[in-house]
mmCIF file of C-alpha atoms in Angstrom:
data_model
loop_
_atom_site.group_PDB
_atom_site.id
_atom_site.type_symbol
_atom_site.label_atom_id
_atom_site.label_comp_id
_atom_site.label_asym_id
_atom_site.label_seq_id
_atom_site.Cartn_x
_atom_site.Cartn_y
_atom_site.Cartn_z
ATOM 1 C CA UNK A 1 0.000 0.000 0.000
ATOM 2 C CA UNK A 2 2.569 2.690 0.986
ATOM 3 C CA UNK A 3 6.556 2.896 1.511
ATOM 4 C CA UNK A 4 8.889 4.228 3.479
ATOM 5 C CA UNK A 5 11.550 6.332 1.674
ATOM 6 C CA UNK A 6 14.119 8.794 2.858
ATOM 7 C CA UNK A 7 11.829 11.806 1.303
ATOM 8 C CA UNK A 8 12.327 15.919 2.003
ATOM 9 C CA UNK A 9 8.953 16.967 2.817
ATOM 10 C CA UNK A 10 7.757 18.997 -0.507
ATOM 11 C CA UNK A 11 8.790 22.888 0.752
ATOM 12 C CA UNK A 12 9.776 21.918 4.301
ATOM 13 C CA UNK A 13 8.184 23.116 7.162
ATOM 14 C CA UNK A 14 6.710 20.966 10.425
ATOM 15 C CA UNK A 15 3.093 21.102 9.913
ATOM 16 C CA UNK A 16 0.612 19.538 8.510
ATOM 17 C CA UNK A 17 -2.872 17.156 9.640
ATOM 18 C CA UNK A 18 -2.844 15.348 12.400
ATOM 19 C CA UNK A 19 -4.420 11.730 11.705
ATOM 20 C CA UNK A 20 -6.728 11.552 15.558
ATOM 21 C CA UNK A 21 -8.796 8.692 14.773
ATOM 22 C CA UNK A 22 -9.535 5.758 11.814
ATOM 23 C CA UNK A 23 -12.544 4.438 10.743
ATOM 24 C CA UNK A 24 -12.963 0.852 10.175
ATOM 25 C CA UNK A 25 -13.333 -0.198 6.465
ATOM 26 C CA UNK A 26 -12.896 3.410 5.373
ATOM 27 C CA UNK A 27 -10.398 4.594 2.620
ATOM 28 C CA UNK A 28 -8.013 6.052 5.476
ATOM 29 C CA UNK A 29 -7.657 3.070 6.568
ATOM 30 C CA UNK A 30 -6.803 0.955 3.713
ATOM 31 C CA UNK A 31 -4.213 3.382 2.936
ATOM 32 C CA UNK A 32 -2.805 2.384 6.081
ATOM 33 C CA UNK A 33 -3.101 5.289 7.763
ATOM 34 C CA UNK A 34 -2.066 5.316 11.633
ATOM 35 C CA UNK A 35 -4.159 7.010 14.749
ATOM 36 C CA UNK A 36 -2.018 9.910 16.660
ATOM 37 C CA UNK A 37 1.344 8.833 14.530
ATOM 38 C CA UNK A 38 0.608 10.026 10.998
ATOM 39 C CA UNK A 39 0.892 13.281 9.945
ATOM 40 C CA UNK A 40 -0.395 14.334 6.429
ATOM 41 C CA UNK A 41 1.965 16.799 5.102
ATOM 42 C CA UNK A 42 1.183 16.919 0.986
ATOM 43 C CA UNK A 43 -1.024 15.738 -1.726
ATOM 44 C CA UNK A 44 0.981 15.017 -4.698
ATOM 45 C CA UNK A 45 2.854 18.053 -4.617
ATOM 46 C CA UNK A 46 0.388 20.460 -2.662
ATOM 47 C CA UNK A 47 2.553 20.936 0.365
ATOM 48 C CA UNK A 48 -0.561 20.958 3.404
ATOM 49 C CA UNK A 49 1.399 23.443 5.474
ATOM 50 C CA UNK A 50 -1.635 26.059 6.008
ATOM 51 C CA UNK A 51 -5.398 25.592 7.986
ATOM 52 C CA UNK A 52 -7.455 26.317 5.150
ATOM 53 C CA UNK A 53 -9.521 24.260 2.386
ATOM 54 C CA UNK A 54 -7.023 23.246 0.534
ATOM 55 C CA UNK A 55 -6.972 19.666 1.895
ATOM 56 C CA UNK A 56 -10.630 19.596 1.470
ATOM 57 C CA UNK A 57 -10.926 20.861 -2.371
ATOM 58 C CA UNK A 58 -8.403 18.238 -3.052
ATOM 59 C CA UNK A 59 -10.396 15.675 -1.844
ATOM 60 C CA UNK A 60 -13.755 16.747 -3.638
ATOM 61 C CA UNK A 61 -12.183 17.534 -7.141
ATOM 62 C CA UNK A 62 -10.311 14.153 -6.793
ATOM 63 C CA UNK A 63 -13.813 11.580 -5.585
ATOM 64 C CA UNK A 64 -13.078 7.774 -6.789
ATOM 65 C CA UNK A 65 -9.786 9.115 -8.077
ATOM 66 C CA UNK A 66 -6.407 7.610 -6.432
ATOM 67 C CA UNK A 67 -4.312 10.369 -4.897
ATOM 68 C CA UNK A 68 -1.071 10.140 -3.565
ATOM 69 C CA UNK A 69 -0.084 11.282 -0.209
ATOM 70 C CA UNK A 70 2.711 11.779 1.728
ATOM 71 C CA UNK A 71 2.957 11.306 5.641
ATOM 72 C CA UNK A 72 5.507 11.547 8.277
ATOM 73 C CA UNK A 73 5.173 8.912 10.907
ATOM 74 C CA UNK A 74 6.436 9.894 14.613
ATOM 75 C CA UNK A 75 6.482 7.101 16.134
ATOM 76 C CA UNK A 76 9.065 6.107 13.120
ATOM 77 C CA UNK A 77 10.477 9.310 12.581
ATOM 78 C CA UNK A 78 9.994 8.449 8.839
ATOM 79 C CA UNK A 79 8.418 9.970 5.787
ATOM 80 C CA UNK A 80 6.192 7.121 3.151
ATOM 81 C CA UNK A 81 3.936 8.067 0.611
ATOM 82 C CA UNK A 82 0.964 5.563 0.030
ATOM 83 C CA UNK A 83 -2.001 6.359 -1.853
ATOM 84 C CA UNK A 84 -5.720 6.902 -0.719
ATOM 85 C CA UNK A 85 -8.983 6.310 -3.269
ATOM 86 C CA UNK A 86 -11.561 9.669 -1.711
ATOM 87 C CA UNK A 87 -15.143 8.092 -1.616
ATOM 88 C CA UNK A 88 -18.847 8.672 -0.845
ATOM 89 C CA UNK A 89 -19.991 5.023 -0.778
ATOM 90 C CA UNK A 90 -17.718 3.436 1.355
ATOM 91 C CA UNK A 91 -20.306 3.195 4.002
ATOM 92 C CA UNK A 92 -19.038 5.778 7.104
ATOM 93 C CA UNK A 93 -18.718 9.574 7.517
ATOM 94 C CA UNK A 94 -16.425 12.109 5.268
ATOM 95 C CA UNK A 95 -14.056 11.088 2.100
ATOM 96 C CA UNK A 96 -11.352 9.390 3.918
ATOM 97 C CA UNK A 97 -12.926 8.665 7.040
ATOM 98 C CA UNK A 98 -10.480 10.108 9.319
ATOM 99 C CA UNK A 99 -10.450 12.615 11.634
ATOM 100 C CA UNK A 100 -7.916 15.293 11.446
ATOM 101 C CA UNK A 101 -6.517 18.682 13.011
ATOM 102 C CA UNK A 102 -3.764 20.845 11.732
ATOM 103 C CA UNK A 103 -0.811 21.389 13.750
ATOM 104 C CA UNK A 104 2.825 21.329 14.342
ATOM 105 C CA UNK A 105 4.106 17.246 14.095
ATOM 106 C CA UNK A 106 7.869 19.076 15.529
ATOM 107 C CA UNK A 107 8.247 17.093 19.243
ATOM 108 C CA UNK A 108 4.868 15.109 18.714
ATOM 109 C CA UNK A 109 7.333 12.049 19.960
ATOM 110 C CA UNK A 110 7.862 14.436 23.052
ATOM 111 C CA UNK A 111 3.914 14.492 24.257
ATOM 112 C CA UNK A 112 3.618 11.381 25.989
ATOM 113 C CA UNK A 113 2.846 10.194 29.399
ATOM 114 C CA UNK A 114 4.206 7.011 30.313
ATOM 115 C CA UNK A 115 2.124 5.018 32.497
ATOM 116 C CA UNK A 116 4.567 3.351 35.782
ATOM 117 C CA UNK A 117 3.353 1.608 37.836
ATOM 118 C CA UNK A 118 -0.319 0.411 38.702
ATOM 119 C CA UNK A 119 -1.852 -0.284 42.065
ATOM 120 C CA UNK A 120 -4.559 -2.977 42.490
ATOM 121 C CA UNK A 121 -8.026 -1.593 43.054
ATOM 122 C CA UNK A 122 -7.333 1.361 41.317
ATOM 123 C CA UNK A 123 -9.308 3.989 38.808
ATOM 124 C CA UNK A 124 -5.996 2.793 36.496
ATOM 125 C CA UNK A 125 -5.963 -0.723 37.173
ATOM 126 C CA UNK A 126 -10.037 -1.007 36.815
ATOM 127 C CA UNK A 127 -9.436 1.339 33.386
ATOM 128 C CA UNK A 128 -7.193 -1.515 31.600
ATOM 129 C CA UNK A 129 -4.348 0.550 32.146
ATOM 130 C CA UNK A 130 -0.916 -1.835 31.482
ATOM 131 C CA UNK A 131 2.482 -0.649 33.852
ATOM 132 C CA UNK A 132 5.570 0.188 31.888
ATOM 133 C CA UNK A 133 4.290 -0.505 28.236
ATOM 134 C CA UNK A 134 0.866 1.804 28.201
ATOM 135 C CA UNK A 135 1.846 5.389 27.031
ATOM 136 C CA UNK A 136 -1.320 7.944 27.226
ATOM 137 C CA UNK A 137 -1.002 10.179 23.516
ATOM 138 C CA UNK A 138 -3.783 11.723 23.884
ATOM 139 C CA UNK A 139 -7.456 13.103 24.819
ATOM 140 C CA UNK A 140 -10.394 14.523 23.153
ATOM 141 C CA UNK A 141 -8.748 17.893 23.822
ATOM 142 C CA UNK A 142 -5.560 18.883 23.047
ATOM 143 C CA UNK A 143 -2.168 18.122 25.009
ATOM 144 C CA UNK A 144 0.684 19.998 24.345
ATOM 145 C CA UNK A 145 2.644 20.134 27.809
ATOM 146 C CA UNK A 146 3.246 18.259 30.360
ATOM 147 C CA UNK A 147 0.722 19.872 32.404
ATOM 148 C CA UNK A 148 -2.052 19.654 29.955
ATOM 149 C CA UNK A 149 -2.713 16.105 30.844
ATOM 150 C CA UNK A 150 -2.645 16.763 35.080
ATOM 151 C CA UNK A 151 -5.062 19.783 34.216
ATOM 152 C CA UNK A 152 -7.347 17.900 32.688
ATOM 153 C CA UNK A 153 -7.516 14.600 35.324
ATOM 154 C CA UNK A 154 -7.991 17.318 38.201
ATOM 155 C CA UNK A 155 -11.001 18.548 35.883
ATOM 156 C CA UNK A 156 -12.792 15.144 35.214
ATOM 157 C CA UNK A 157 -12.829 14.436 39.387
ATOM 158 C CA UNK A 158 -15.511 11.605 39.621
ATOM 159 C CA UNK A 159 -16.496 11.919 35.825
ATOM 160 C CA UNK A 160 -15.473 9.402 32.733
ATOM 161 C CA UNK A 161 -12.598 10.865 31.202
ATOM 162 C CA UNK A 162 -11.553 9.023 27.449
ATOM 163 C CA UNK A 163 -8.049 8.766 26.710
ATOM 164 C CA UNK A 164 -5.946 7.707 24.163
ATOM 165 C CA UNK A 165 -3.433 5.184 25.206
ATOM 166 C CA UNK A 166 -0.583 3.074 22.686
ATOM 167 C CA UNK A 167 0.690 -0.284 23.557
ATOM 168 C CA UNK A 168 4.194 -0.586 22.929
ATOM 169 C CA UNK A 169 4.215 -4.828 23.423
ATOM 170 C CA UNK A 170 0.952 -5.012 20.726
ATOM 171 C CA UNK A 171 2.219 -1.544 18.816
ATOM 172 C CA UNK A 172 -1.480 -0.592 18.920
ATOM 173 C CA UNK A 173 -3.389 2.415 20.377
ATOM 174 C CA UNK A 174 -6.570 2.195 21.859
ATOM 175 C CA UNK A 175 -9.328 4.074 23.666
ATOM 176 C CA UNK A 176 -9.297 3.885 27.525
ATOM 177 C CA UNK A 177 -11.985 5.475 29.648
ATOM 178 C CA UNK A 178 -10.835 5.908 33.211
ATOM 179 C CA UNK A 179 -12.797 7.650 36.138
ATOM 180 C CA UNK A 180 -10.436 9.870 37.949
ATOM 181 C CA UNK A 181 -11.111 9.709 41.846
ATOM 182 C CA UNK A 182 -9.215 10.998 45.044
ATOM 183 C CA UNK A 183 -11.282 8.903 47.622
ATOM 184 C CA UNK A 184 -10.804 5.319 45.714
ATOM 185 C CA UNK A 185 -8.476 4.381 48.862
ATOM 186 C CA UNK A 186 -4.996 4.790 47.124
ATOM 187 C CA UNK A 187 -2.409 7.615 46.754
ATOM 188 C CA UNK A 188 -3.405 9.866 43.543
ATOM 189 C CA UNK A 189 -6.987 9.911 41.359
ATOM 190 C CA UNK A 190 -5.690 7.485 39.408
ATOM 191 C CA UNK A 191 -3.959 5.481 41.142
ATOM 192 C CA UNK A 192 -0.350 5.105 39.334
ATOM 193 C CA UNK A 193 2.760 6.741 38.565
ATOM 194 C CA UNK A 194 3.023 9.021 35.327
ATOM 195 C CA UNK A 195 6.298 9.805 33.853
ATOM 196 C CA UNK A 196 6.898 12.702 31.498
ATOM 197 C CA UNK A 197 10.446 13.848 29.472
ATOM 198 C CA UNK A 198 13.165 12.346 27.643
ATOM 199 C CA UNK A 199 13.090 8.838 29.387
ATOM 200 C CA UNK A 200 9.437 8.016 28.978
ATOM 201 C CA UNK A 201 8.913 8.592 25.300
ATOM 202 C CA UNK A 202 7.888 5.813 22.782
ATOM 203 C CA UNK A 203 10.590 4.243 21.651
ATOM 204 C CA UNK A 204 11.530 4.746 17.813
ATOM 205 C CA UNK A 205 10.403 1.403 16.164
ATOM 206 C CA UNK A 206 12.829 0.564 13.088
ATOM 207 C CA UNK A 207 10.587 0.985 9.567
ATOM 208 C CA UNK A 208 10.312 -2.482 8.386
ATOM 209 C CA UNK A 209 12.096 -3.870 5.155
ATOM 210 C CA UNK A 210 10.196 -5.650 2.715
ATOM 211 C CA UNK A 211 11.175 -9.333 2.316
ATOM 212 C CA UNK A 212 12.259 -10.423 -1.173
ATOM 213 C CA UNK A 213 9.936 -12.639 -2.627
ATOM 214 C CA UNK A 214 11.261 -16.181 -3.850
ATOM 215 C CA UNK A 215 9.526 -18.195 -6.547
ATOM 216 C CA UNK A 216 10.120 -21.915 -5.797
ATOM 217 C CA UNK A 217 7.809 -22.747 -8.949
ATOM 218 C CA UNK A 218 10.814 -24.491 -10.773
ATOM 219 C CA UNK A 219 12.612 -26.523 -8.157
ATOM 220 C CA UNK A 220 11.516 -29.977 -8.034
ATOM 221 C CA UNK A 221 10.356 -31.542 -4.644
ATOM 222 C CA UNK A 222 12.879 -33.481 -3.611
ATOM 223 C CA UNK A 223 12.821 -37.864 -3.345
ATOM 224 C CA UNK A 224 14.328 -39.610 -0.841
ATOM 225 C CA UNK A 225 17.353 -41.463 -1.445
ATOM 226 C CA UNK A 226 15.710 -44.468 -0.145
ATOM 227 C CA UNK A 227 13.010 -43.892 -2.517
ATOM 228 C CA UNK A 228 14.368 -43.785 -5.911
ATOM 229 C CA UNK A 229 14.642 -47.235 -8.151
ATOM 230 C CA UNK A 230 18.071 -48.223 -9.182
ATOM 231 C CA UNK A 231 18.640 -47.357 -12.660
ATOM 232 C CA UNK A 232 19.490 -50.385 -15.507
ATOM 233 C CA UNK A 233 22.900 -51.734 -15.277
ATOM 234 C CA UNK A 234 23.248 -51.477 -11.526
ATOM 235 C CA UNK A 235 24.034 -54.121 -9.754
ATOM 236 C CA UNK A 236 24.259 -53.904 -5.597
ATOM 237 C CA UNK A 237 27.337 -55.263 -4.084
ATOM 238 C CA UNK A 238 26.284 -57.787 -1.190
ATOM 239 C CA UNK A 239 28.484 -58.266 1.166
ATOM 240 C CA UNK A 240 28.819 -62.216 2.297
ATOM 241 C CA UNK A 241 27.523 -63.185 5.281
ATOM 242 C CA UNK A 242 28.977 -65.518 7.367
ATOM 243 C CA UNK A 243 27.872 -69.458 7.498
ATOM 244 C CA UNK A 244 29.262 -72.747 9.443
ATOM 245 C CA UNK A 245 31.626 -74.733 7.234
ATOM 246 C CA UNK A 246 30.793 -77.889 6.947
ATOM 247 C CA UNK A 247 32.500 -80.044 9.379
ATOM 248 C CA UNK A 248 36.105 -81.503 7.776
ATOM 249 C CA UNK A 249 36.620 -85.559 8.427
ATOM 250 C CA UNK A 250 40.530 -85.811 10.308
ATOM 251 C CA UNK A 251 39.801 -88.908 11.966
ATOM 252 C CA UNK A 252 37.645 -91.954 11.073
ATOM 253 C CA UNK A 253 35.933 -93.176 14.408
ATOM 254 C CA UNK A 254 35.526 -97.113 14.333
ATOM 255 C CA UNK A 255 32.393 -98.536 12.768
ATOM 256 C CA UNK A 256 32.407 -95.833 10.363
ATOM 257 C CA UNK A 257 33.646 -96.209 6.138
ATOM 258 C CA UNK A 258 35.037 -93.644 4.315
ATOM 259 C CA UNK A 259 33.331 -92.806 1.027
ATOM 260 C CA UNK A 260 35.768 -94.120 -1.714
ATOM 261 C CA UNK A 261 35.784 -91.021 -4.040
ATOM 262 C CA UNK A 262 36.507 -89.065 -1.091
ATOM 263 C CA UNK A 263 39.203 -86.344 -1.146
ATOM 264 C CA UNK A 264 41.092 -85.410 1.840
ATOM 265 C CA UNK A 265 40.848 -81.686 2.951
ATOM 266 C CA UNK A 266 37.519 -81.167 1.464
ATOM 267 C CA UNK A 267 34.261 -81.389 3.247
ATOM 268 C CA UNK A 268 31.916 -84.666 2.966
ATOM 269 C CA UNK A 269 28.770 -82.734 1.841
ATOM 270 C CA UNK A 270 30.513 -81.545 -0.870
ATOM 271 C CA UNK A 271 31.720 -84.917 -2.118
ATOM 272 C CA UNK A 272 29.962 -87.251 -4.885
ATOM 273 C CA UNK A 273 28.042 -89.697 -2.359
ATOM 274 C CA UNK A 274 28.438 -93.393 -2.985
ATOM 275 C CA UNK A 275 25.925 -95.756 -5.096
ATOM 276 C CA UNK A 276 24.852 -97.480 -2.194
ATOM 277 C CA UNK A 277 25.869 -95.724 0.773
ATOM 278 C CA UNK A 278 24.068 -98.487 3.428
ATOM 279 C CA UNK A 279 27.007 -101.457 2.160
ATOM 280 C CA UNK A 280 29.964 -99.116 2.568
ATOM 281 C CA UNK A 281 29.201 -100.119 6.428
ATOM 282 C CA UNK A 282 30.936 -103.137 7.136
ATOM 283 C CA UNK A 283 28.422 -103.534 9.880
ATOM 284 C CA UNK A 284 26.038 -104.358 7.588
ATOM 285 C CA UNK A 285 25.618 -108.575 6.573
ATOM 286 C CA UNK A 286 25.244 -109.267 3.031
ATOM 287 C CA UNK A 287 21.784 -109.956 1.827
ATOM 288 C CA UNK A 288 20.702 -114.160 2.045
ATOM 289 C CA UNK A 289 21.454 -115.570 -1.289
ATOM 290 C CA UNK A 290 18.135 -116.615 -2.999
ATOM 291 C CA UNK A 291 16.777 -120.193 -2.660
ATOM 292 C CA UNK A 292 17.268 -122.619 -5.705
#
């Protein structure tokens, strides 16, 4: 949708419009625009660097018609163009569907309040409010010092007061209403600590490269080894195993006859056996001779 680029804002300067809130589904937001971090500085090369229509007769003259826009991100510290498609069907309020408000984006890293730490039973702690990665941005109103935000707690006492508060473990902002009371049993009317100045702000998150994108369409998935038929020809050494020889004669124990084609050294099994092997056995009598 957009990119990050190492851009010179078109005729310098530090304002422009402050993105304050996204509509679901609406063309701001498929553009990618970001809540309390984006600043729009220029439309193609209109630099936005005055409060006046200019933004606005852009957007009218240029309905259904893809626009290209340049922002500066604080939370990045980067500048990206993307482009944005103004519409009147897109099913929520204005072109973009964003709300916006001109003003200076120089220090807009430096407003924060970093929420500490949270005691149980608290306005905070019943709020949602998360120690140590919760930073409050903003309000309905505007917050410019580091007072602003202690002015305006002391002047919600006991009434719903709607911040704006960005996560930096999710890296997402998100409405938080919180009820600021001096009797809820704790020290404070919120009940945790606040930290303002150079050690509290957001830390700069690193712009993201794109990945290079592989196509793997002409390998070939890989066969096993184990799989593959061995080609013509091939013939697959065995390796012998080992068997008993067959037992070698040395000695002839008595009662016993030696074949007569039998050759010393070699074994008997592997030895022409005799015609008749049962009269080789002297043991044996001769057969009765027949009757005349």
């Amino acid at each position: 949708m957009g990119s990050s680029q190492s851009l010179e804002i078109p005729g310098g300067g530090t304002e422009g419009y402050h993105v304050l809130r996204v509509q679901e589904g609406s063309p701001g937001q498929q553009a990618g625009l970001e809540a309390f971090f984006d600043f729009i500085v220029s439309i193609g090369n209109t630099r936005l660097d005055q409060d006046n229509d200019t933004l606005k007769e852009l957007l009218k003259t240029n309905v259904d018609k893809e626009l290209l826009v340049t922002v500066y991100n604080s939370k990045t510290q980067s500048i990206r163009q993307t482009t944005i498609i103004p519409s009147m069907t897109w099913g929520g309020h204005g072109l973009l569907g964003v709300s916006i408000r001109f003003c200076s984006f120089e220090g807009a890293n430096e407003n924060v309040w970093h929420v500490l730490e949270v005691h149980p039973s608290s306005p905070a702690e019943l709020a949602g409010l998360k120690p140590f990665t919760d930073y409050i941005i903003g309000a309905d109103s505007a917050l410019h010092e580091s007072e602003d935000l202690f002015t305006l707690i002391e002047a919600h006492e006991s009434r719903p007061l709607k911040l704006y508060v960005y996560n930096t473990t999710d890296d997402s902002c998100r409405e938080v209403t919180i009820t600021p009371n001096t009797r809820w049993g704790g020290e404070g009317s919120l009940g945790c600590g606040i930290g303002y100045g150079y050690l509290h702000r957001i830390p700069v998150r690193s712009v993201p490269e794109a990945k290079p994108i592989h196509n793997h369409s002409h390998l070939q998935p890989k066969i096993p080894v184990a799989a593959q038929p061995p080609p013509a020809q091939y013939t697959v050494p065995m390796t012998p195993t080992a068997s008993p020889s067959p037992p070698v004669v040395t000695a002839v124990p008595p009662g016993f006859a030696i074949p007569p084609n039998y050759t010393p050294g070699l074994p008997l099994d592997s030895q022409t056996p005799p015609t008749n092997p049962i009269s080789s056995y002297p043991s044996a009598p001769p057969p009765p001779a027949p009757a005349p």
